mmCIF file of C-alpha atoms and ligand atoms in Angstrom:
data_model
loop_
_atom_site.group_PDB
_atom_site.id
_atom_site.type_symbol
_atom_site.label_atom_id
_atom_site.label_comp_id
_atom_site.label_asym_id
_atom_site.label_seq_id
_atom_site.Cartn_x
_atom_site.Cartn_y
_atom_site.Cartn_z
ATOM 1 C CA UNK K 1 113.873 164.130 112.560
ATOM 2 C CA UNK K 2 117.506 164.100 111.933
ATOM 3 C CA UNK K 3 118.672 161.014 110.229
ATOM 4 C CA UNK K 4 121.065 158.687 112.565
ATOM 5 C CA UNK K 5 123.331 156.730 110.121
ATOM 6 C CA UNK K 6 122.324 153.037 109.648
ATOM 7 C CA UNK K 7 125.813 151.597 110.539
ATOM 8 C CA UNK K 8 125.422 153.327 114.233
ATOM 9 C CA UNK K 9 121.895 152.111 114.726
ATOM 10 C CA UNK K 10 123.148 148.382 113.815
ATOM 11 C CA UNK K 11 126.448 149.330 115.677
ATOM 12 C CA UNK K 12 129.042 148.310 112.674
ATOM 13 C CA UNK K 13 131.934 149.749 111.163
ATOM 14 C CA UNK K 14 131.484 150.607 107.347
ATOM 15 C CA UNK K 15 133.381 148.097 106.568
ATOM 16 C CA UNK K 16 131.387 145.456 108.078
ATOM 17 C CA UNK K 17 130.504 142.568 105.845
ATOM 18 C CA UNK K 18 127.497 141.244 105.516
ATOM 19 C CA UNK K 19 127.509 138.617 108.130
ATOM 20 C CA UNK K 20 128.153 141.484 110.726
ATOM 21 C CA UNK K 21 125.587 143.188 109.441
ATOM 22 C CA UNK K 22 123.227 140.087 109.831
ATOM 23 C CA UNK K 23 124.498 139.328 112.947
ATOM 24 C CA UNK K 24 124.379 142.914 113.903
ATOM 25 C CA UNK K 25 121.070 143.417 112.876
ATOM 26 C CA UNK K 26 119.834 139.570 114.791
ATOM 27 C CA UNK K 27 121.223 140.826 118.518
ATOM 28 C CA UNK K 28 119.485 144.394 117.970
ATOM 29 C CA UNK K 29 116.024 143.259 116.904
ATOM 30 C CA UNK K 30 115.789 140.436 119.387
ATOM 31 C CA UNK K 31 116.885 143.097 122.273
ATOM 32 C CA UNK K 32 114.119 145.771 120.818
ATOM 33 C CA UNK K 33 111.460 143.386 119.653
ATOM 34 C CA UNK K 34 108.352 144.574 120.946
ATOM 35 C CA UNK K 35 107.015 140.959 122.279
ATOM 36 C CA UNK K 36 110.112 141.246 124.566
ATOM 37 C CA UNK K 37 109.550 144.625 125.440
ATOM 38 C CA UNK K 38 105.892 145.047 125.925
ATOM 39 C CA UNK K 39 104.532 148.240 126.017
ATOM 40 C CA UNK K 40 107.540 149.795 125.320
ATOM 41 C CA UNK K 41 107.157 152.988 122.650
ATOM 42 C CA UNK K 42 111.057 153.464 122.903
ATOM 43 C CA UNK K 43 111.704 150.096 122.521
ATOM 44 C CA UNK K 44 109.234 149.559 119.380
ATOM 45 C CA UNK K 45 110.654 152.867 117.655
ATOM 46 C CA UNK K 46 114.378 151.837 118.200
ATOM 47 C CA UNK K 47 113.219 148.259 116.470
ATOM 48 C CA UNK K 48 111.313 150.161 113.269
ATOM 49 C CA UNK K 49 114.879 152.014 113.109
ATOM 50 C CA UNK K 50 117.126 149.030 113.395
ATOM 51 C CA UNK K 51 114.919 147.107 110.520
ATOM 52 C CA UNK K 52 115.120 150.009 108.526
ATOM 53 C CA UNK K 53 118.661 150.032 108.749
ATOM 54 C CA UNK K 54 118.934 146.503 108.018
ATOM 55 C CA UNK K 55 117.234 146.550 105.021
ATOM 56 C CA UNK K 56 119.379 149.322 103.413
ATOM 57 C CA UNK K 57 122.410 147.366 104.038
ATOM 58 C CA UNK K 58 121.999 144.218 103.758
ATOM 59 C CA UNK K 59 120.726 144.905 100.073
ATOM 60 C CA UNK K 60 124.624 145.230 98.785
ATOM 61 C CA UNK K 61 123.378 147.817 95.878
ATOM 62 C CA UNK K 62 121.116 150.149 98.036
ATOM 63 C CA UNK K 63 124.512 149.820 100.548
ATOM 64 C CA UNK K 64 126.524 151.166 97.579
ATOM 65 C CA UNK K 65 123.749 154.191 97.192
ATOM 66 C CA UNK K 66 123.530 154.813 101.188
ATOM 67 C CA UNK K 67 127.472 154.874 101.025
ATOM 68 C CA UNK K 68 128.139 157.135 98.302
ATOM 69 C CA UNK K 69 124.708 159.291 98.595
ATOM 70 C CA UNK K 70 123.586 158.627 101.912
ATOM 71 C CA UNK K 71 119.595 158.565 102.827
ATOM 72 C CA UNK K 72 119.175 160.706 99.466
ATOM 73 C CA UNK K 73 121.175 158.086 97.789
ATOM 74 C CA UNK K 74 118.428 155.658 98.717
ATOM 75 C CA UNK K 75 115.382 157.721 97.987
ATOM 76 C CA UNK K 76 116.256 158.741 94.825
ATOM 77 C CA UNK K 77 116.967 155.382 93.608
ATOM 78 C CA UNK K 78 112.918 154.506 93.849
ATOM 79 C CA UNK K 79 111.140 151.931 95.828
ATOM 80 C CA UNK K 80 112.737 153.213 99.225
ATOM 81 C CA UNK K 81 110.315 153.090 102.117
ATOM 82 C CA UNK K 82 112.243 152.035 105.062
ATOM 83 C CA UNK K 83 110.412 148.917 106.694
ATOM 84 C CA UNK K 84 108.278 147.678 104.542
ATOM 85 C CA UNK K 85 110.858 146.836 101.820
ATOM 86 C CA UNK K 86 112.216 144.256 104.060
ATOM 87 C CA UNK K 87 111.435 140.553 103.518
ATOM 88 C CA UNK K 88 109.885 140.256 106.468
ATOM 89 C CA UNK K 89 109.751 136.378 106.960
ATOM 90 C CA UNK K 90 113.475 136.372 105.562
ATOM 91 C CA UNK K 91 114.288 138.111 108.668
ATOM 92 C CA UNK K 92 111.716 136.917 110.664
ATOM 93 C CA UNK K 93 113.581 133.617 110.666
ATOM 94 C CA UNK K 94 116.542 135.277 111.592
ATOM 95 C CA UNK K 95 115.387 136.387 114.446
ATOM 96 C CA UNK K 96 113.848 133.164 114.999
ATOM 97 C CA UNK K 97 117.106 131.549 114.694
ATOM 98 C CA UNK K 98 118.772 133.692 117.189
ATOM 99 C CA UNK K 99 115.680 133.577 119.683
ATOM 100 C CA UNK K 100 115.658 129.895 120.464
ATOM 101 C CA UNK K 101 119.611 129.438 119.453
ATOM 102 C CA UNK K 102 120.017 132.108 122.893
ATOM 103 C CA UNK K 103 117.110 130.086 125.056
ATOM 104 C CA UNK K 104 118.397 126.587 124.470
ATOM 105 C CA UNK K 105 119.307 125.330 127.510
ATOM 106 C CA UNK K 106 118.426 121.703 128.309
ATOM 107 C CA UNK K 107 120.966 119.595 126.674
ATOM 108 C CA UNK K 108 118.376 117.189 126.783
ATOM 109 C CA UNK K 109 115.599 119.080 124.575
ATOM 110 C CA UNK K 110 112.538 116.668 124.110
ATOM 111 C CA UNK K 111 112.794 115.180 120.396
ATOM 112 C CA UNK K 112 110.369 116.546 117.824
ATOM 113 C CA UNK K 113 107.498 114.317 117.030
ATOM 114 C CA UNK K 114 108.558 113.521 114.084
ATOM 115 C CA UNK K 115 107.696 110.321 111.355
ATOM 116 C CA UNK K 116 109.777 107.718 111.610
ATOM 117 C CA UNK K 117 112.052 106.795 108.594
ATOM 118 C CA UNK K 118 110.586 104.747 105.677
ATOM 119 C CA UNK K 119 112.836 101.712 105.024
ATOM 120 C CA UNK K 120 113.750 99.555 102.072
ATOM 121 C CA UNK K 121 114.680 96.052 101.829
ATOM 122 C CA UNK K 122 115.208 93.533 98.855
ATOM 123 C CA UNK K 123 113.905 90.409 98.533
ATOM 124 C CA UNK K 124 114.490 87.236 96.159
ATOM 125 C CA UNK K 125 111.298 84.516 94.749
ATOM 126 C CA UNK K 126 111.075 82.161 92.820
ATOM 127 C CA UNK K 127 108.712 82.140 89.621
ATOM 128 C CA UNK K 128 106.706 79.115 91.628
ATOM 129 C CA UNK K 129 106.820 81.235 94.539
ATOM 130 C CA UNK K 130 105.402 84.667 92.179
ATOM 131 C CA UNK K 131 102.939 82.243 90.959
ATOM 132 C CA UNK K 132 101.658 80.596 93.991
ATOM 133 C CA UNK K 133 102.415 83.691 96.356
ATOM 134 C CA UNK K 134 104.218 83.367 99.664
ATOM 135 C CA UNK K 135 104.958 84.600 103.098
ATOM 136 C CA UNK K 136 108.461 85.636 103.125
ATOM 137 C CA UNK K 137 110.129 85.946 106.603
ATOM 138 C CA UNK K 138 111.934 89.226 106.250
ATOM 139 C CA UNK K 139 114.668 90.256 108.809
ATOM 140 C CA UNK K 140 115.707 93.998 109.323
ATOM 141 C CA UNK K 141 116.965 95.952 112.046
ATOM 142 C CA UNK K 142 114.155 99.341 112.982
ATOM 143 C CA UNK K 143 113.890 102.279 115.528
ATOM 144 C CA UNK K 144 111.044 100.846 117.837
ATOM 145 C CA UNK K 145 109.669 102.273 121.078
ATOM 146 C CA UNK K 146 111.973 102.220 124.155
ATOM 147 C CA UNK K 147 110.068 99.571 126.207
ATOM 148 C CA UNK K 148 111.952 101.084 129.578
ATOM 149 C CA UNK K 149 110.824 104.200 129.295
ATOM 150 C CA UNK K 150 107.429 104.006 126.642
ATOM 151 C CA UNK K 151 108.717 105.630 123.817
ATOM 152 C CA UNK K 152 108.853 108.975 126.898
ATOM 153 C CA UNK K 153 112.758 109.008 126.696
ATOM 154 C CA UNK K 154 112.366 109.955 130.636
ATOM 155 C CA UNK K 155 113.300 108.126 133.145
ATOM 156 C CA UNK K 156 110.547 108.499 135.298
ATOM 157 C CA UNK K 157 107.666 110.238 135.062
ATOM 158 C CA UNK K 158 109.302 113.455 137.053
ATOM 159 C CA UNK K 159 111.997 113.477 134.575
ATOM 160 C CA UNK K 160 110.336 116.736 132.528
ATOM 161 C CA UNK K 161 110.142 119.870 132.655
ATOM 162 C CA UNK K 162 108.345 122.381 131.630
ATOM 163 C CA UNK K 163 109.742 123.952 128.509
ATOM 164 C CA UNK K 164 111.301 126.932 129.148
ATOM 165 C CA UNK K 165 111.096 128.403 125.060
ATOM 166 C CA UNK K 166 107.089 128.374 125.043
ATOM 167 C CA UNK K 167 106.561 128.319 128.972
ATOM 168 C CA UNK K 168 104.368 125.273 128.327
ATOM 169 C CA UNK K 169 102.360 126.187 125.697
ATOM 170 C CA UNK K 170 104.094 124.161 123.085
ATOM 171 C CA UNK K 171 103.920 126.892 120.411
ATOM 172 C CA UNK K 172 105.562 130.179 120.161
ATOM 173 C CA UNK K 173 104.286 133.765 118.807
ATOM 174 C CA UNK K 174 105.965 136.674 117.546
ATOM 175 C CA UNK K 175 104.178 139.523 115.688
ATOM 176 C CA UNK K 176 106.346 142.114 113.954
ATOM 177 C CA UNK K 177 104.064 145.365 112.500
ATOM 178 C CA UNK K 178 100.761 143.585 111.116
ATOM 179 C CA UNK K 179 102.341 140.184 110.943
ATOM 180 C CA UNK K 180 102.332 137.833 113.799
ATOM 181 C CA UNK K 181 103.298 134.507 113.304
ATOM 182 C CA UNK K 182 103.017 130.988 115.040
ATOM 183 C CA UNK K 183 104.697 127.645 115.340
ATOM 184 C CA UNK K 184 104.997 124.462 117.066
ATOM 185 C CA UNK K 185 107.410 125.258 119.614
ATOM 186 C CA UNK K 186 110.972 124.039 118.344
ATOM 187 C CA UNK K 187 112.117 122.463 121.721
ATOM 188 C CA UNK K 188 109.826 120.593 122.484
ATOM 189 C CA UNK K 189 108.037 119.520 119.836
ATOM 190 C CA UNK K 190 104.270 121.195 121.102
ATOM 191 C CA UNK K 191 104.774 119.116 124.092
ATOM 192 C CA UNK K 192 105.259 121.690 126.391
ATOM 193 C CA UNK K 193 107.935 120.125 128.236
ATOM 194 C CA UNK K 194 111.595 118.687 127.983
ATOM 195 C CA UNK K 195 113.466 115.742 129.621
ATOM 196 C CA UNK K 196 115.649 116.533 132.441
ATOM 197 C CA UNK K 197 116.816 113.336 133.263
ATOM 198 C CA UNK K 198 116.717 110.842 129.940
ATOM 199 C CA UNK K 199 116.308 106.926 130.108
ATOM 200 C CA UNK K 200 119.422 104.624 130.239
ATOM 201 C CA UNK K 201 118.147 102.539 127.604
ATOM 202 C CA UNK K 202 117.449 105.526 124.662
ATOM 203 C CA UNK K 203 119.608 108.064 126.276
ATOM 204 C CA UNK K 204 116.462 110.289 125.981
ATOM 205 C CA UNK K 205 115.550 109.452 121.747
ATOM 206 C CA UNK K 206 112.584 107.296 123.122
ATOM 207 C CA UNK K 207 113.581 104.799 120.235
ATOM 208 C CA UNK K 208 116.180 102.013 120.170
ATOM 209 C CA UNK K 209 117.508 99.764 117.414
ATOM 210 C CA UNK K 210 115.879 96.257 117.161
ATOM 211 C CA UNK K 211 116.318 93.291 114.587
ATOM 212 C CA UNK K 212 112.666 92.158 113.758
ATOM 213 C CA UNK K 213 111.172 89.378 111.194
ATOM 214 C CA UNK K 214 107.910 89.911 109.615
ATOM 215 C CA UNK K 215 106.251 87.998 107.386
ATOM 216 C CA UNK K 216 106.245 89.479 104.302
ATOM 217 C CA UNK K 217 102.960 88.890 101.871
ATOM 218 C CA UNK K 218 103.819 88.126 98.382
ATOM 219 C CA UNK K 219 101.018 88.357 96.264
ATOM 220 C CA UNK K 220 100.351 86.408 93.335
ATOM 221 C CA UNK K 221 101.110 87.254 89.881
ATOM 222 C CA UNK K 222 103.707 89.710 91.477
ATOM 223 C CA UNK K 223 106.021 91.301 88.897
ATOM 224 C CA UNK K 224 109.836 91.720 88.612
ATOM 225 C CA UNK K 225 111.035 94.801 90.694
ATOM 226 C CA UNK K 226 107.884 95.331 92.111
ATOM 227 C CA UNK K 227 107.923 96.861 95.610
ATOM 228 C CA UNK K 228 105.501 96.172 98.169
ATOM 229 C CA UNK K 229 104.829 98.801 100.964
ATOM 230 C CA UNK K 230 104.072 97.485 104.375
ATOM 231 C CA UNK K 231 101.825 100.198 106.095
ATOM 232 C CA UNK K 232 104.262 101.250 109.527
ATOM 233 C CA UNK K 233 106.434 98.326 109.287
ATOM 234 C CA UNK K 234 109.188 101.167 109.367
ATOM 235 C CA UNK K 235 111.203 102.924 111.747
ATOM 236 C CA UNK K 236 108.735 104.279 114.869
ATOM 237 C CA UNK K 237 108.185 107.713 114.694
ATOM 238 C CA UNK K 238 109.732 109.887 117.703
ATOM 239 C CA UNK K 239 106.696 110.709 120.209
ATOM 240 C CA UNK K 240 102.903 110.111 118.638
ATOM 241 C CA UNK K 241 103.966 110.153 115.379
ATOM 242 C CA UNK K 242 103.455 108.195 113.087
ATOM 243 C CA UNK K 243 105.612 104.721 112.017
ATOM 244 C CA UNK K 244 107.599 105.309 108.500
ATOM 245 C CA UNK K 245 106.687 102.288 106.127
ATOM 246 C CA UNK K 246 108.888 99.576 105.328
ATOM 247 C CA UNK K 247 108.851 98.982 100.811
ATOM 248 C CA UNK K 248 110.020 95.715 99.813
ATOM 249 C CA UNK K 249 111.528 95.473 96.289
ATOM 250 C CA UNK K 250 110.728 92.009 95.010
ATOM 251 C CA UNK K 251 113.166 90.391 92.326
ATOM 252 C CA UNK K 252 112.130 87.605 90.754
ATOM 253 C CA UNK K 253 115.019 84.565 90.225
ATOM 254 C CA UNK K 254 115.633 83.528 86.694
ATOM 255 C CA UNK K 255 113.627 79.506 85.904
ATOM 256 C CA UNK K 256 115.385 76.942 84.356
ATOM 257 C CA UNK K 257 112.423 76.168 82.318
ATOM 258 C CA UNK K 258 110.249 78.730 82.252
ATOM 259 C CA UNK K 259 110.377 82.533 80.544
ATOM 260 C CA UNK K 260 107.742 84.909 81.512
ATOM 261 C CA UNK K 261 106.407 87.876 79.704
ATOM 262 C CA UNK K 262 104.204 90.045 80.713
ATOM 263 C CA UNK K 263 101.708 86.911 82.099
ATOM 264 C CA UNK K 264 102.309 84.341 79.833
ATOM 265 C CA UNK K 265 104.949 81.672 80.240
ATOM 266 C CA UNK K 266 106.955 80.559 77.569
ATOM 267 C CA UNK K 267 108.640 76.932 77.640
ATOM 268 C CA UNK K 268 110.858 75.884 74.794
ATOM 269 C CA UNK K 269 109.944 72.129 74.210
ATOM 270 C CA UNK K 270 112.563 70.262 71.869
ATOM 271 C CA UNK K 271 111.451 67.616 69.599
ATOM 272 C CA UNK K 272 113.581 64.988 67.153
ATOM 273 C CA UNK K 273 113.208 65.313 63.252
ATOM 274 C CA UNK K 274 110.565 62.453 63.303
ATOM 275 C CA UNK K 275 108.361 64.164 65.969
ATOM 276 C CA UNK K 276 108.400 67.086 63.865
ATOM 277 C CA UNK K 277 108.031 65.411 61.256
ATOM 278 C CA UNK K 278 105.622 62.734 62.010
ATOM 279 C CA UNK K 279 103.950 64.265 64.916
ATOM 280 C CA UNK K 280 103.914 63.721 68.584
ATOM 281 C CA UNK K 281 102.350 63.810 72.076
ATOM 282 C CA UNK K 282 104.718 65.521 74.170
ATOM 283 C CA UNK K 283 104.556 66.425 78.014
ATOM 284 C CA UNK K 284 105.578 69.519 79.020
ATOM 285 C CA UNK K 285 106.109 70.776 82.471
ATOM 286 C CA UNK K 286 103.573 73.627 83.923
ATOM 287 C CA UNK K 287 103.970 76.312 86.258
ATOM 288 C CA UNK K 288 101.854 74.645 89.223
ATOM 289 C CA UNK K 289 104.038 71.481 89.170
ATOM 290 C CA UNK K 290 101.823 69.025 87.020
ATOM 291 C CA UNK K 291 102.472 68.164 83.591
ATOM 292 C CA UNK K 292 100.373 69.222 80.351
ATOM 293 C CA UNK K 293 100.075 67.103 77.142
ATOM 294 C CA UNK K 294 100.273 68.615 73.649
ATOM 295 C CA UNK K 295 99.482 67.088 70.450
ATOM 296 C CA UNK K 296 102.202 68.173 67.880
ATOM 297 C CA UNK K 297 100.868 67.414 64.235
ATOM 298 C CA UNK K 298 103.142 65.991 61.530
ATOM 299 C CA UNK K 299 104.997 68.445 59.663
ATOM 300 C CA UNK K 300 105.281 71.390 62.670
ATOM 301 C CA UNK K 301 107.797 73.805 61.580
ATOM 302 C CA UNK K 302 111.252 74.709 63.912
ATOM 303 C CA UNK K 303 110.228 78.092 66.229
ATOM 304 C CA UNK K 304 106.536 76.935 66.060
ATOM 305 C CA UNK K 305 104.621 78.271 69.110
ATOM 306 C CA UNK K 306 102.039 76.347 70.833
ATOM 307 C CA UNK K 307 99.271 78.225 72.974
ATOM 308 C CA UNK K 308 97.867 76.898 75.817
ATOM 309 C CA UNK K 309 95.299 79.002 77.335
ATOM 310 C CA UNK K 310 95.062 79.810 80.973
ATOM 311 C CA UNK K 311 98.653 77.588 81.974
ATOM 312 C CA UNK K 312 100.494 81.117 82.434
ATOM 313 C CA UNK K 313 101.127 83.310 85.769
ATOM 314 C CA UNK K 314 97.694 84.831 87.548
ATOM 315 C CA UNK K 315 96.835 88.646 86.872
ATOM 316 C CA UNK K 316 97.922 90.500 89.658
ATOM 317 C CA UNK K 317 94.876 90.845 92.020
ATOM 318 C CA UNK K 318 92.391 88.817 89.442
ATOM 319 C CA UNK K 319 90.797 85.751 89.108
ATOM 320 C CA UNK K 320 92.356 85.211 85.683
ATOM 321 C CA UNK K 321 95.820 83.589 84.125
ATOM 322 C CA UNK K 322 97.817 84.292 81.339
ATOM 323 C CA UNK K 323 98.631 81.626 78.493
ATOM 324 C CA UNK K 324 101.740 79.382 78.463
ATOM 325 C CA UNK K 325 103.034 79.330 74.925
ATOM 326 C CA UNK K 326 105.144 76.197 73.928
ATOM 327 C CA UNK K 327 108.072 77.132 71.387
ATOM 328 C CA UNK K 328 109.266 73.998 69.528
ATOM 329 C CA UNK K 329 113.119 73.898 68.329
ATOM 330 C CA UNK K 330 113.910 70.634 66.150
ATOM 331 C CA UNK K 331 116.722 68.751 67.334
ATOM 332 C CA UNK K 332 119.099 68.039 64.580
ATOM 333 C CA UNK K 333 121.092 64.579 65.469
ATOM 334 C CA UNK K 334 124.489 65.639 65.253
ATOM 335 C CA UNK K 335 125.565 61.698 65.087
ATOM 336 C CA UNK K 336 123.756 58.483 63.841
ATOM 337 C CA UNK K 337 124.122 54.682 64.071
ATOM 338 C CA UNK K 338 124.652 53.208 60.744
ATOM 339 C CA UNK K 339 121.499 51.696 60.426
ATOM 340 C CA UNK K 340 119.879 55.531 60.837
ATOM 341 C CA UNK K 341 122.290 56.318 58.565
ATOM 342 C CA UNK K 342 121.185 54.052 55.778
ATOM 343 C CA UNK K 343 117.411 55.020 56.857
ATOM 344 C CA UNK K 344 118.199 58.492 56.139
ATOM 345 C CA UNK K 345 120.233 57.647 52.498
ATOM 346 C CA UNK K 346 116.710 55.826 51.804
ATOM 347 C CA UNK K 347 114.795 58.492 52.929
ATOM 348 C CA UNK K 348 117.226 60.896 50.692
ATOM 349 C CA UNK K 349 116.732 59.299 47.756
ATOM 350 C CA UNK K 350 112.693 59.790 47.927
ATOM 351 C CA UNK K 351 113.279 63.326 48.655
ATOM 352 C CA UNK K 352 116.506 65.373 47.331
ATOM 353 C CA UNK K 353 115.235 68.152 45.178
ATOM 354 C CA UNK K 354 116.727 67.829 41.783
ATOM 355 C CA UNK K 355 119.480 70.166 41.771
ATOM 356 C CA UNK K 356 120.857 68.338 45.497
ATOM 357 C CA UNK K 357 124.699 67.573 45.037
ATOM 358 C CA UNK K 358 125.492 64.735 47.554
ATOM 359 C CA UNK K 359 129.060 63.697 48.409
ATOM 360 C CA UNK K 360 128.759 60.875 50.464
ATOM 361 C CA UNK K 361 130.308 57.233 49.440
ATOM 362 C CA UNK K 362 127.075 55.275 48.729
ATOM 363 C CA UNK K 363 125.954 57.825 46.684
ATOM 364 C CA UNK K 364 128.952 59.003 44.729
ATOM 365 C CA UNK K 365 127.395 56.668 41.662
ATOM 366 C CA UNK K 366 124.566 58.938 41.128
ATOM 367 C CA UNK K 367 126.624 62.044 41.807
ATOM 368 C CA UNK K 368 128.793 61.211 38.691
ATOM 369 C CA UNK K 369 126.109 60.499 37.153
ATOM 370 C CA UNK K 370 124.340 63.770 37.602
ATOM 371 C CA UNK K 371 128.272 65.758 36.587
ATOM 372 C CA UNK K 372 128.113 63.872 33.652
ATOM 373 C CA UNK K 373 124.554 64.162 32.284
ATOM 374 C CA UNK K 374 125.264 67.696 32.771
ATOM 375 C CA UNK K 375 127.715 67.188 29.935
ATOM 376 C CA UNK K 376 126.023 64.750 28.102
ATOM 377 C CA UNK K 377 127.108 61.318 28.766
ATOM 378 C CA UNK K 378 125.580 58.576 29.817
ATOM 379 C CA UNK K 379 127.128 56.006 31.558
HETATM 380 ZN ZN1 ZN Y 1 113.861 104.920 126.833
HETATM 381 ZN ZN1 ZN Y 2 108.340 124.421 124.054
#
């Protein structure tokens, strides 16, 4: 069979680029595909050529070999055998493309049933509220279901039609050699049928915008930046589909008091030099409101930490609490009466170590006397 050349069969000048050639090669196999030509030997060979065609020149270097050598060109450069070297689904979607881009009609094409959008929203607790949980009221604008026309985006129940891209069936075929492919019809979704006239509400979307407050469940024991997902709480999905889901980041606020790590609590309790050093009973403020007592011993050291089991944050999801730990910081009077003045001279006296250098008045005496014993004299 004498060889027709490749740019006549796709109708192109050699100097076509490669979107003519596409677009070339899109009108020609949609005109000569067999499912729109049943039957048709003609129709099928002309389609074979047209692909065969296609796939020399829309590959830029087998174009270059075609050009300069023509159908030898191709052949000798290996691999050539017409049809089959095609990527069929790469041009099966072309065709696609162009087959329901030329039968759109409705303006009003039935949405896709699709999932609605998941949405996000940020929230703010307290540590008392992470520790006793909470409902949070939680207000958001979503896509819900057009009450006027049930989610339908009809008017009335006449306002369909049957879909003119699958005929009704709601999914469309093609078959190209020993490949035949099908999907959910594009136009309507699988439905079967499009909206002629659309609701005045959703203009034909089946969804409209509404602000809603839900009670949001904050568990207890939650953690900083956690985010809670509420199960269809998003946007409604277009048709049956489903809802998206609606995640709730929870931040926690900083406490005066309180610190928290991991799920122990940490309180920083401040106690005078004579607690410290004496000893005390302190309260100390707890998590659930109430107040603890702890028994400081004489002598407890600055930055000592105090444990007391089970007065932290609950585990997430368990019957169990974490520890709140007590960190003592000794309060250094910055200013004394005179009479806790002298107390503290007394109390120097008892305990310098013996290479202290005072330089207050009162005690100026013994610091001469220390300077000089150094050198030898005795007063
Ligand atoms: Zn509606
Ligand atoms: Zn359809």
């Amino acid at each position: 069979m004498a060889h027709e050349d490749y740019y006549r069969i796709l109708g192109v000048p050699r100097n076509a680029t490669e979107d003519e050639i596409k677009s070339a090669f899109r009108k020609s196999a949609f005109k000569y595909h067999p499912d729109c030509n049943p039957g048709n030997k003609e129709a099928e060979a002309r389609f074979k050529e047209i692909n065969e065609a296609y796939s020399a020149l829309s590959d830029p270097e087998k174009r270059r070999m075609y050009d300069q050598f023509g159908l030898e060109g191709l052949k000798a450069g290996g691999g050539f055998s017409g049809f089959q070297n095609v990527d069929v689904g790469d041009i099966f979607g072309d065709v696609f493309e162009s087959f329901f881009s030329e039968l759109r009609g409705s303006p009003f094409r039935t949405a896709r049933s699709r999932r609605g959008a998941d949405l996000k929203y940020d929230v703010e607790v307290s540590l008392e509220e992470a520790f006793a949980g909470a409902k949070l009221p939680v207000t958001f604008e979503r896509a819900e279901l057009c009450e006027t026309c049930s989610g339908t985006g009809a008017k009335s129940k006449g306002g369909f039609q049957k879909c003119r891209t699958c005929r009704g069936a709601g999914r469309v075929q093609f078959s190209q050699g020993f490949f035949s492919f099908s999907q959910t019809c594009p136009d309507c979704g699988g439905r079967g049928e499009v909206i002629v006239s659309p609701c005045g509400q959703c203009h034909g979307s089946g969804r409209v915008k509404n602000k809603v407050t839900l009670n949001i469940k904050i568990p207890q024991g939650i953690h900083d930046s956690s985010t809670l997902r509420v199960a269809k709480a998003g946007d409604a999905g277009s048709r049956t589909a489903d809802s998206g889901d609606l995640y709730v980041q929870v931040r926690i606020k900083h406490h005066p008091h309180f610190e928290r790590v991991e799920n122990d609590i940490i309180y920083h309790c401040n106690l005078s030099v004579t607690e410290a050093v004496l000893g005390a009973v302190k309260e100390v403020p707890c998590i659930e409101g109430e107040k603890t007592v702890i028994h400081i011993p004489g002598g407890t050291q600055h930055g000592k930490i105090f444990r007391i089991a089970g007065k932290g944050m609950p585990f997430l999801g368990a019957r169990k609490r974490g520890d709140m730990m007590v960190n003592v910081k000794i309060d250094i009077p910055a200013e004394l009466t005179p009479r806790q003045k002298e107390l503290f001279e007394e109390l120097a006296k008892t305990m310098d170590s013996p290479d202290s250098v005072r330089d207050t008045d009162k005690s100026s005496k013994s610091f001469f006397k220390k300077i000089l014993g150094v050198f030898g004299f005795v007063l």
